[in-house]
Structures are given as C-alpha cells and as structure tokens.
Coordinates of C-alpha atoms in Angstrom, one line a residue:
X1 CA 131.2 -229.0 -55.1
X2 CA 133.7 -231.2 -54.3
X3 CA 136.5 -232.6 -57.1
X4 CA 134.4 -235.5 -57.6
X5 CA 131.1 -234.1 -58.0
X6 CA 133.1 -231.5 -60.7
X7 CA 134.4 -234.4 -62.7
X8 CA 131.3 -236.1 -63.0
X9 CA 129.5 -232.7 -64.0
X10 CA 132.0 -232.4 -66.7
X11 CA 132.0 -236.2 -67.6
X12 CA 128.5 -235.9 -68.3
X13 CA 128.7 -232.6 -70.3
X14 CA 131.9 -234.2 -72.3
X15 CA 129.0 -236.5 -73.4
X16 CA 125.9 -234.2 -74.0
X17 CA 128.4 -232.0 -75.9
X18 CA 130.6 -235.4 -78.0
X19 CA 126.6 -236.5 -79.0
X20 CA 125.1 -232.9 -79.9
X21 CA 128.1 -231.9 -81.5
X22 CA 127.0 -228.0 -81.7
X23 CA 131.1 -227.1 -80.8
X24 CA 134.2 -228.9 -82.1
X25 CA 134.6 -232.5 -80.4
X26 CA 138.4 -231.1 -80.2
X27 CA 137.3 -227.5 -78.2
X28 CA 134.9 -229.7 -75.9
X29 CA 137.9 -231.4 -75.1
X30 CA 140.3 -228.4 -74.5
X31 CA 137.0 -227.0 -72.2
X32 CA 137.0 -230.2 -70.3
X33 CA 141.0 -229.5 -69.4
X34 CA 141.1 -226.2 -68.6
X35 CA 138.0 -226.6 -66.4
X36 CA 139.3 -229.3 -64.7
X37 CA 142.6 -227.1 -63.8
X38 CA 140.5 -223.5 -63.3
X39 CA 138.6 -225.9 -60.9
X40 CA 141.3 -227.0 -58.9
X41 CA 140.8 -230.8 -59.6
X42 CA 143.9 -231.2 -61.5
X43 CA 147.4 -228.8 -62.0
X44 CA 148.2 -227.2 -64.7
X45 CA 151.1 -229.7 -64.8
X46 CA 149.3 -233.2 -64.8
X47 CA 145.6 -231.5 -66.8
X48 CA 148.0 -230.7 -70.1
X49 CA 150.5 -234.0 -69.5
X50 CA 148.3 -235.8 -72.2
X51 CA 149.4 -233.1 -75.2
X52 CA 152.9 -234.1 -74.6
X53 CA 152.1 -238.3 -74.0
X54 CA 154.3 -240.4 -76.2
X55 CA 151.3 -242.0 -77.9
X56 CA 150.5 -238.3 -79.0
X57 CA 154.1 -238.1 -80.5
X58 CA 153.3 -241.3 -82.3
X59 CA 150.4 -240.3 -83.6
X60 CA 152.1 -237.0 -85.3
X61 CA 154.9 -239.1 -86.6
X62 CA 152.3 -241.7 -88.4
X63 CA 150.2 -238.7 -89.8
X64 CA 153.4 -237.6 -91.6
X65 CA 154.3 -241.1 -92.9
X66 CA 150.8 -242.2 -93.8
X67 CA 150.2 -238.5 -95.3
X68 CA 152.9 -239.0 -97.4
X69 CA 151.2 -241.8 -99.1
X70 CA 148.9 -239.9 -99.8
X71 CA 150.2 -236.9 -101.0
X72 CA 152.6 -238.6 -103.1
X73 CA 149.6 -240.5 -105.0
X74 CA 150.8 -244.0 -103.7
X75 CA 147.7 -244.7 -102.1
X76 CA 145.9 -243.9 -105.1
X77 CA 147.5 -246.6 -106.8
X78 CA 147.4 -248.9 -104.8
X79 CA 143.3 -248.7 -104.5
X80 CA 143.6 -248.7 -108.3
X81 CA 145.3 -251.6 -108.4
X82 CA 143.6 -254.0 -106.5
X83 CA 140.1 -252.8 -107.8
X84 CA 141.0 -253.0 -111.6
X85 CA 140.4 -256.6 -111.2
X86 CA 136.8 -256.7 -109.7
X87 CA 134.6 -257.4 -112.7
X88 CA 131.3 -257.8 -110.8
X89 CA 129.8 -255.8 -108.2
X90 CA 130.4 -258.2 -105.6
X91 CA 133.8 -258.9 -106.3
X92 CA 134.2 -254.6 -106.4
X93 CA 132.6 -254.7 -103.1
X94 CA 135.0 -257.7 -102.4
X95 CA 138.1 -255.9 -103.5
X96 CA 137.4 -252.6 -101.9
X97 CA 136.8 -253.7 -98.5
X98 CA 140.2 -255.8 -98.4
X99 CA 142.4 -253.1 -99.6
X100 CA 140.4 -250.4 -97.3
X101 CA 140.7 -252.8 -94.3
X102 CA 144.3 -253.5 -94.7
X103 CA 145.3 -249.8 -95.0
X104 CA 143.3 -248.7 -92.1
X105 CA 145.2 -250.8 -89.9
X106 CA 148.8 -249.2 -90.8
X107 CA 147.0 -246.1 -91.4
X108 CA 144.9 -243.4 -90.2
X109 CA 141.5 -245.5 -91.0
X110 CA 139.5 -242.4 -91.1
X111 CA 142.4 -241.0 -93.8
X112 CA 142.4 -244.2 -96.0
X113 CA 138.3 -243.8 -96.2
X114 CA 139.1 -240.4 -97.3
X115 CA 141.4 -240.5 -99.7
X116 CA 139.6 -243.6 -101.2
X117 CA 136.1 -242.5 -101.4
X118 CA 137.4 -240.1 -104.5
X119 CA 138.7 -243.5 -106.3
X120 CA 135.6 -245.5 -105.3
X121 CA 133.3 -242.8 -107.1
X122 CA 135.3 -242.5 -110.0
X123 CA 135.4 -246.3 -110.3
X124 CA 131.5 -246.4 -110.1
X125 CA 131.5 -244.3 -112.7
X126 CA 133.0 -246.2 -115.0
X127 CA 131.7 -249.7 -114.4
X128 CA 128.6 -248.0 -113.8
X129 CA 127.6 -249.4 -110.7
X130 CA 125.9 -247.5 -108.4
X131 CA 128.1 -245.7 -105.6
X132 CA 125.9 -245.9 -103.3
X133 CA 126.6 -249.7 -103.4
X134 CA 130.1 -249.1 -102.7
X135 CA 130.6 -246.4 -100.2
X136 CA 128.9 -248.2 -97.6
X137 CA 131.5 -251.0 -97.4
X138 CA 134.3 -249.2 -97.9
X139 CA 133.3 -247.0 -94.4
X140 CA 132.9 -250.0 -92.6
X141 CA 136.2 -251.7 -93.8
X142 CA 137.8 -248.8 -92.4
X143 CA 135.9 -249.2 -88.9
X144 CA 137.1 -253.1 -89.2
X145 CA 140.5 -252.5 -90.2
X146 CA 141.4 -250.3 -87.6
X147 CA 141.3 -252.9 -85.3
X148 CA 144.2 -254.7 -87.1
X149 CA 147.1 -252.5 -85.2
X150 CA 147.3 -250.8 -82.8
X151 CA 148.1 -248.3 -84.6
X152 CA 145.0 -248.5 -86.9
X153 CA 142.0 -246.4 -85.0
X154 CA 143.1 -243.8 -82.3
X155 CA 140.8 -245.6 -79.4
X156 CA 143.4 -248.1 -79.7
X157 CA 146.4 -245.8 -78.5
X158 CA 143.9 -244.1 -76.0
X159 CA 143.2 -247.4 -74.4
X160 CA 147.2 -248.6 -74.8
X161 CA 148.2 -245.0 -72.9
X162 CA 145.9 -245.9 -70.0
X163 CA 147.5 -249.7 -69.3
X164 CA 150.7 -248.0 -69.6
X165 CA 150.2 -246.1 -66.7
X166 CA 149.3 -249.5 -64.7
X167 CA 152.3 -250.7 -66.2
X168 CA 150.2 -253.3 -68.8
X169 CA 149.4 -252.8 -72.8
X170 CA 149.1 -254.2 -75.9
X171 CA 151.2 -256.0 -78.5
X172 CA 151.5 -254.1 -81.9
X173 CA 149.2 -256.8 -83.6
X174 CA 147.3 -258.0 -80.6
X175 CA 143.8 -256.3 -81.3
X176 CA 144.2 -258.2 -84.5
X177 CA 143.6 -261.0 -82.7
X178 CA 139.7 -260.2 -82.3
X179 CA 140.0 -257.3 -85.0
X180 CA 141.2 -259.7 -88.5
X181 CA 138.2 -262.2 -87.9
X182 CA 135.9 -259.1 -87.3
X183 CA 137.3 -257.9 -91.2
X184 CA 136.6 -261.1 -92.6
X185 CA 133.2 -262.0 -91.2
X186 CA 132.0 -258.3 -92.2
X187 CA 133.8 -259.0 -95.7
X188 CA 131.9 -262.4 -95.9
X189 CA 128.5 -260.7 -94.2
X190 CA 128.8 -258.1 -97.0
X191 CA 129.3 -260.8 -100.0
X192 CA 126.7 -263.4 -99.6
X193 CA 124.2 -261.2 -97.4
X194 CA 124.8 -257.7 -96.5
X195 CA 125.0 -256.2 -100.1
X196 CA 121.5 -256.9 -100.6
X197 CA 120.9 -254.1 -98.1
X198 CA 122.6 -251.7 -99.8
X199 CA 120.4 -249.3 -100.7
X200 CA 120.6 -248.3 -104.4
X201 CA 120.1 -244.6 -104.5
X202 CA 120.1 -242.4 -107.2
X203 CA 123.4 -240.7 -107.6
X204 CA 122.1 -236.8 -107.4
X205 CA 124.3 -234.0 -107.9
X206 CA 125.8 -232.2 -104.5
X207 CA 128.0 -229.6 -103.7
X208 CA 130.0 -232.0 -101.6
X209 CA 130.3 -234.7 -103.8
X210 CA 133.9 -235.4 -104.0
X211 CA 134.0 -235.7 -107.8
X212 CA 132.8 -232.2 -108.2
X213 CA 135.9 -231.3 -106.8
X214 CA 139.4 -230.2 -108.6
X215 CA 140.6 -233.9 -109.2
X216 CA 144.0 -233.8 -107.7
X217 CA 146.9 -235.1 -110.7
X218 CA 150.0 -237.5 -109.5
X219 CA 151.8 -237.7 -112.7
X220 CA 153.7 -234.9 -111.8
X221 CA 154.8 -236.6 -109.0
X222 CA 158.2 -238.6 -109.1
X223 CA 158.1 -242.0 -108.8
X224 CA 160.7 -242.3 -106.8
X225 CA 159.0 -240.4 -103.7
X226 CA 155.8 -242.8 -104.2
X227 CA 157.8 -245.5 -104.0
X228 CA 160.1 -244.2 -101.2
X229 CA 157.0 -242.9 -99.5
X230 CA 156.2 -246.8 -99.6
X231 CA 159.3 -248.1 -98.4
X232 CA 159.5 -246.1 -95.4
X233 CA 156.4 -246.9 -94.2
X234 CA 157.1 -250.6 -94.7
X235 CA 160.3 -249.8 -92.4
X236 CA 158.7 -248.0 -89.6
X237 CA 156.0 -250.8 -89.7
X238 CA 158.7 -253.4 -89.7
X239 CA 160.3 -251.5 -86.9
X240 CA 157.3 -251.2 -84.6
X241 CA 156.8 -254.8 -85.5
X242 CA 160.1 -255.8 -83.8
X243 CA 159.7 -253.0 -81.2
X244 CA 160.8 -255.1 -78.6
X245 CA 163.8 -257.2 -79.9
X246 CA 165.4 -253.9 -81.7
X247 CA 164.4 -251.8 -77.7
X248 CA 163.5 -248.6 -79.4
X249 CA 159.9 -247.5 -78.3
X250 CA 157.1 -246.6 -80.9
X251 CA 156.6 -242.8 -80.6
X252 CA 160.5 -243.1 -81.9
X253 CA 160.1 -245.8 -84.4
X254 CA 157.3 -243.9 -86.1
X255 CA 159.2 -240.1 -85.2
X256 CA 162.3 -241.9 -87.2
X257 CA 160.3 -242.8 -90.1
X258 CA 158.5 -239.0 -90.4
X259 CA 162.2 -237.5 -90.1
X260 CA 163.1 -239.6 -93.1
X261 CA 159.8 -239.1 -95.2
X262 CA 160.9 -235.0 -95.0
X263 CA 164.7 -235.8 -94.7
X264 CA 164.1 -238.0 -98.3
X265 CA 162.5 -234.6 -99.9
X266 CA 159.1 -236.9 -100.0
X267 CA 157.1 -234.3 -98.3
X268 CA 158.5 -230.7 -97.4
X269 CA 158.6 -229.1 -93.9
X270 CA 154.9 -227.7 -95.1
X271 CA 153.6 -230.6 -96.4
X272 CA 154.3 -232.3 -93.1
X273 CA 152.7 -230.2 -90.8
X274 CA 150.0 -230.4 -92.9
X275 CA 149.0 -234.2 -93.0
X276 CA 149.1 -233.4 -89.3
X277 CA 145.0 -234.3 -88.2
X278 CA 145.5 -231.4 -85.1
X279 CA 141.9 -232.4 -84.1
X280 CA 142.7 -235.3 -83.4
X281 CA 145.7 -234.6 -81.3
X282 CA 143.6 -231.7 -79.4
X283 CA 140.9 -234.5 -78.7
X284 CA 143.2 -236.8 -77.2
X285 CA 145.1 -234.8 -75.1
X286 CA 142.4 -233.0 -73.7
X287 CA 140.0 -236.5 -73.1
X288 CA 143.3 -237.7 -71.2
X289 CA 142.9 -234.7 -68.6
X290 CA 139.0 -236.3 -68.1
X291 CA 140.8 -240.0 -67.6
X292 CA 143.1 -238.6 -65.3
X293 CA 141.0 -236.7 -63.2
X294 CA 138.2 -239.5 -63.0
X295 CA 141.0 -241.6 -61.4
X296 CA 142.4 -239.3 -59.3
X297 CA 139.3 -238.4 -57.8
X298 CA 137.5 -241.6 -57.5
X299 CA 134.9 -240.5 -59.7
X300 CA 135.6 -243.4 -62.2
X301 CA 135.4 -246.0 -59.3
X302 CA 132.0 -244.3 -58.3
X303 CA 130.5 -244.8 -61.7
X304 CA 131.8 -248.1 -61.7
X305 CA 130.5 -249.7 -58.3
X306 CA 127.1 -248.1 -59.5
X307 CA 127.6 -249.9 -62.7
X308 CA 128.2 -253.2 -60.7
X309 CA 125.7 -252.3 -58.4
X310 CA 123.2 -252.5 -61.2
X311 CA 124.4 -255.8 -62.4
X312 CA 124.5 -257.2 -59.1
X313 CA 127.4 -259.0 -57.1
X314 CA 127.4 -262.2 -58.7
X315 CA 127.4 -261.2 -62.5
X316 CA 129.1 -263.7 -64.3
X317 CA 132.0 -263.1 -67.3
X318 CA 129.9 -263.6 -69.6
X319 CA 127.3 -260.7 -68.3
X320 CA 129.9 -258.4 -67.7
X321 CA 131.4 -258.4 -71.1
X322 CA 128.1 -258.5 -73.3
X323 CA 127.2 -255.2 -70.9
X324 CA 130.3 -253.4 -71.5
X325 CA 130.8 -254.5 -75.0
X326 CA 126.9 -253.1 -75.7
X327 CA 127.0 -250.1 -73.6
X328 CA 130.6 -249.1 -76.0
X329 CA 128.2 -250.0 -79.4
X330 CA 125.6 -248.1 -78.3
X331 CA 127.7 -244.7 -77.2
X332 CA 129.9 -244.9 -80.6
X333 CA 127.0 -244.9 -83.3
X334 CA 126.0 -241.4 -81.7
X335 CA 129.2 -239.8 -80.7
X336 CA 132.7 -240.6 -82.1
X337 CA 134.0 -243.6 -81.5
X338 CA 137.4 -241.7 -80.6
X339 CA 135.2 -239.9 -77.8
X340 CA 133.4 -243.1 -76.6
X341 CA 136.8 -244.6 -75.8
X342 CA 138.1 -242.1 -73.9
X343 CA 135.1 -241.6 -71.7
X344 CA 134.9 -245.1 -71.3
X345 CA 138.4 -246.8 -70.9
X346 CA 138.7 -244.9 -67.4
X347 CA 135.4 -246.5 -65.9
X348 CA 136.3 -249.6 -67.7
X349 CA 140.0 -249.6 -65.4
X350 CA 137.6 -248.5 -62.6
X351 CA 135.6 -251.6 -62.9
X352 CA 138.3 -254.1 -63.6
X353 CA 140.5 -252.7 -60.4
X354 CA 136.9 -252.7 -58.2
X355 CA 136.2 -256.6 -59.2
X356 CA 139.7 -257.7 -59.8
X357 CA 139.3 -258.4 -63.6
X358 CA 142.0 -258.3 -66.3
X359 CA 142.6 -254.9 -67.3
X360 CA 143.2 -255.7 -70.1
X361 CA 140.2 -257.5 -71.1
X362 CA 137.9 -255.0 -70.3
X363 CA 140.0 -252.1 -72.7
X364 CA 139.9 -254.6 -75.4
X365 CA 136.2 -255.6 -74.9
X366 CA 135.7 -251.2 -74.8
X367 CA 138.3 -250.9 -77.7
X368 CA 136.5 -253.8 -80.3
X369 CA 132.7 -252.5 -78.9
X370 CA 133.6 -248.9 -80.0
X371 CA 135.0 -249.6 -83.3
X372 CA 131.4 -250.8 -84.4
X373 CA 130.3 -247.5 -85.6
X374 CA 128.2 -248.7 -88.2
X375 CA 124.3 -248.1 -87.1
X376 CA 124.7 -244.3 -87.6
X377 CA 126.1 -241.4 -90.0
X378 CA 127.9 -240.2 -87.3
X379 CA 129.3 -242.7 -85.3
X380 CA 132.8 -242.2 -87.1
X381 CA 134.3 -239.4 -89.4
X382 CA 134.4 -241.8 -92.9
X383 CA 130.5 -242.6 -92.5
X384 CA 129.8 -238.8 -92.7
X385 CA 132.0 -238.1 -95.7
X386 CA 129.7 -240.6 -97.7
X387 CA 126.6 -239.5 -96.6
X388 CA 126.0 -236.9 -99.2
X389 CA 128.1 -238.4 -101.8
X390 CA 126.5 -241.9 -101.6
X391 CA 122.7 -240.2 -101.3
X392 CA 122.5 -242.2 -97.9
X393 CA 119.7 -241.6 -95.3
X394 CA 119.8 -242.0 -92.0
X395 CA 117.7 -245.6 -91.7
X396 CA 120.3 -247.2 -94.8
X397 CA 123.1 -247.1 -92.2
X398 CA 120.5 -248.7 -89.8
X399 CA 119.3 -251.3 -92.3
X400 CA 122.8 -252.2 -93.2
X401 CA 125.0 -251.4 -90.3
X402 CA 122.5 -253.2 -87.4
X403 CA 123.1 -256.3 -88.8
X404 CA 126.7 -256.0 -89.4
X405 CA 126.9 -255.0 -85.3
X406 CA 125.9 -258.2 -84.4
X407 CA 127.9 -260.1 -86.6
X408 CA 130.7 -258.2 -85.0
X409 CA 129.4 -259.6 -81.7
X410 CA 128.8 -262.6 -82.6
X411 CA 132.1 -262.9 -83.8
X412 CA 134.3 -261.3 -81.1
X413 CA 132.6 -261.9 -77.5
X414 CA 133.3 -265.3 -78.1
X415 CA 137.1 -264.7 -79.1
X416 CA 137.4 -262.2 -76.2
X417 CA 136.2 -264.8 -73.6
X418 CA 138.7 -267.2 -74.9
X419 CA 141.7 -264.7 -75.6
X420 CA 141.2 -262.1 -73.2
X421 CA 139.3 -263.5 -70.5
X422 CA 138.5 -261.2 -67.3
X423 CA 139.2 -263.8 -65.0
X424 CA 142.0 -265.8 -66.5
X425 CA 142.7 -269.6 -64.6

C-alpha cells in the first residue's frame, strides 16, 4: 500500500477504535504514531513532534494551575458559594450551570465537572432535590463553557495548533464569540424548558457514587494557598489575556504561572505532576501524528474532494457549514469529542484549502459542532462520571441532550455565518 492508502487505513481504525473504545483512546493514539513511523509515512522526527508542540506545554502548565484549585479546596468553595443562594430547583439548576460554565472556560471543563459533581450531590442532599435533576446540567455547562477560551476544551488547542502551522489562529476569547451565547441559550433552554426533561430517577445506592467515597477535608488547608492558588490563576489568565501587548506566548504565560503555584509551596513537586491529565497529553500528541500525515500525504485532500464531491460543485455557505457542523455533532456524541476534533480539523483544512474557504471558519464551525456532546453518555468524559451517580439511562441524555443540540444550532450557525464566514466579502 502506498502512504496514502496507510493513512486512510489507520484514519478509519483511529475511528472504529475512538467509538468502540475496547483500548485506551490515549494507546489508540500512541498505535496510530508509531504505525505511521514503522510504516514509513512519517519519521520518527516529525510522527512524535506533537508530544513536544507548545500547545502540549500549555496544556501541562494549566493542569498544574487549575489542579491547584482544586487541590487546595478553592474550587470547592467557590461552587459552594454561588449555589448557597439557589432556593428553588430552578434557580439551583440556574446557579450551577453559570458557575460550571464559567470555570470550564479557564479550566479543564472535564476537571471542573469532576470536582463539582461531589458538591452538586451533597447539595441535593440537603435541599433534597433529586440529583438526578442536577447532574445533567451541570455536564452540559461544562461542554458549553469550554467554548468560552481557548483554553476551556482541548479541541480548541487542537484546532488552534493546526492554523498555527498555516500561520492563522485564534484570539484567547474568540470562540467566545459563538461559545458565551451557546452558554446562555442552554442556561435559558434548561430554565424555562429543558428541566422538564430531566428525568427524576430514584437516587439508588452504587459503588461509584461519589458520595460513597472518603469525602476529601479542606480545613486543613491554609488559606493562604487557596487564595494564592486563586490569584495566580487570575494572573496567568490576565496574562494570556494581554498575550499580545506584553509578547510572551501562552505555553510560557501558563508555564510561568505553574512554576509559581509550586514555587509559592501551593502544590509540591508531587502534587504537580499529579494534576497532570497524561491521557490527555498522550491523546493529543499522538492524534497530531494522524493530522500530519493526512496532510502530508494528501490523504486529507482526498477525503475532502470526496466530501465536496458529494455535495456537489455549487454548494452554497450555508450547505457547507450545516454539513460540517452536523457531521462534527454526530461523531462527538459517540466518540470523544477530543477525538472528533482531531480527526476532523485536518479534513476540515483539506476542504477549506480545496474550495478556497476561510480556514478559519471551517475549525471553528468543527470546534463549536464537537463541543455538543450532549445526545450520548459517552460523547465527553463529565457525562460518564454522572451516569451512575445520577441513575441516568442511556435515552435521558437523548431526551434531554437532542433538544439542547439544536438549540446549539440554532444559535451558532447563524453567528458563524455572520462572524466567521467561509467566504468573507
């Protein structure tokens, strides 16, 4: 077989194997790059250039700065604070999917779902509302607020690596653009229609249930390295804010602010390396070998002329995005939205170089599309942490997540054909 034919063979496995899921989405991905260099397609060199990509650096620099929020019981409070005044369910529904979207767009979002879920269930239990009204919102506020930075979701720094290489990318707040009136409209869904989805199932007793396990205690924890935790995420965000006008790049910004957070005694050398999500990392590297090679060989242009083909030569804007932006939804409810954006945002370059579109447009049309993980249990991490906790079956994520996709539509094809247009003048 010939490179091409080789990438496309491990294109489609990278998919068979993101969807079934039998392996690690992280060793499919380290599979994908070392076939792809014992093939020949790509060297050694180039195949393992996305373990050391700046966006990679970033992302280990955020994961010590966020996880020190964490660690240090910050986040806790801050959930804690912001819910204490949600008397009703709706307002707790309210509350809960502000504060989750917010944080998931200067954090990891899958991380803020985690740590809150704990909170969320021992709030239920004292208002005594059902959790299963809850935990369903607060999942898809974290899909939602990832789009707020670019920063927020890791599709977003997948997609920004790619327009680097063609010399483009994104602003620090520009997905917010499309990404804050996605939030509000699913807030807004969720308070006058969507929470009479919610399925009210009966909280039974699991092993995985998060408050079966050892409650972890802050008040041993100084204040001084919650609130310094605090502050020095404000500063790197502040700093990546004004990347340009201060001319220090992100992956340093962010590398600055995870020297301080162990520099500070916040989190020790240990601590560090363990709010470190390696998965992650191993997944985006090795997914980055797949972009490469697809370009390299012309095995992304292939895929997208047949795309075109199908749509036919005179396809309009408007075709073109509602086809790409329903081809990402559809792929991200049944593999991880992570994975759906790196198979995708190659093709998507692939299609915009073939019929001289915005690059641009197209990566934020794949970008916004994938984040709308909400049909499924396993379209992202957060949705399967609640699964068992919140008595969820697979059809309640249907019932309430559908919906909620085409709001999301609704909402941002229109925004994206007036802010990122493929054709602009």
């Amino acid at each position: 077989m010939n490179p091409m034919e080789i990438t496309l063979l491990l294109l489609v496995f990278a998919a068979v194997m993101f969807v079934w899921e039998k392996i690690p989405l992280a060793l499919t991905s380290v599979i994908v790059c070392l076939s792809l260099v014992l093939t020949g397609v790509l060297d050694t060199k180039i195949a393992f250039n996305g373990f050391i990509n700046s966006n990679v650096i970033l992302f280990v620099a955020m994961f010590i700065v966020g996880g020190a929020l964490f660690e240090t019981g910050m986040a806790n409070k801050i959930g804690g604070l912001v819910t204490r005044f949600a008397k009703t369910e709706r307002q707790l529904i309210i509350a809960i999917m502000v504060i989750v979207g917010l944080l998931s767009g200067v954090l990891s979002n899958t991380g803020t779902a985690a740590v809150l879920i704990p909170v969320v269930i021992g709030i239920a239990a004292k208002s005594g509302f059902s959790r299963s009204r809850l935990l369903m919102p607060l999942v898809f506020a974290a899909a939602m607020g990832g789009n707020l930075t670019l920063i927020g979701a890791p599709g977003n720094l997948i997609a920004q690596s790619a327009l680097q290489q063609i010399g483009e990318g994104f602003g620090f707040f520009e997905y917010a653009k499309i990404g804050l009136p996605m939030l509000v409209c699913g807030i807004l869904y969720f308070t006058f229609f969507g929470h009479r989805l919610l399925p009210s199932a009966n909280n039974t007793t699991d092993p995985y249930d998060p408050t079966h396990k050892p409650r972890v205690d802050y008040s041993d924890v100084p204040k001084w390295k919650q609130y310094m935790s605090l502050g020095i995420l404000l500063a790197t965000i502040a700093g990546m804010i004004f990347e340009r006008r201060i001319g220090i790049p992100l992956h340093i910004i962010g590398s600055i602010g995870a020297v301080l957070i162990v520099l500070t005694g916040v989190l020790t050398e240990k601590q560090a390396y363990k709010a470190i999500d390696s998965q992650t990392i191993f997944i985006f590297g090795g997914t980055l070998s797949l972009a490469t090679a697809l370009e390299s060989t012309g095995a992304g242009a292939a895929v997208a002329t047949s795309v075109m083909g199908l749509l036919g030569n005179d396809a309009s804007p408007v075709l073109l995005l509602v086809v790409i932006f329903s081809i990402a939804c559809v792929l991200t409810n049944f593999m991880s939205n992570t994975a759906t954006t790196a198979l995708l945002v190659p093709i998507g370059l692939s299609i915009a170089a073939s019929i001289g579109a915005d690059p641009r447009a197209v990566l934020m049309a794949i970008v916004i599309g994938g984040s709308c993980a909400y049909a499924t249990p396993i379209g992202m991490p957060a949705n399967t942490m609640v699964l068992a906790a919140g008595g969820y079956r697979f059809m309640d994520y249907v019932r309430c997540g559908l919906p909620l996709i085409f709001v999301s539509g609704a909402v941002s094809i229109p925004l994206l054909l007036v802010l990122f247009p493929f054709f602009p003048g």
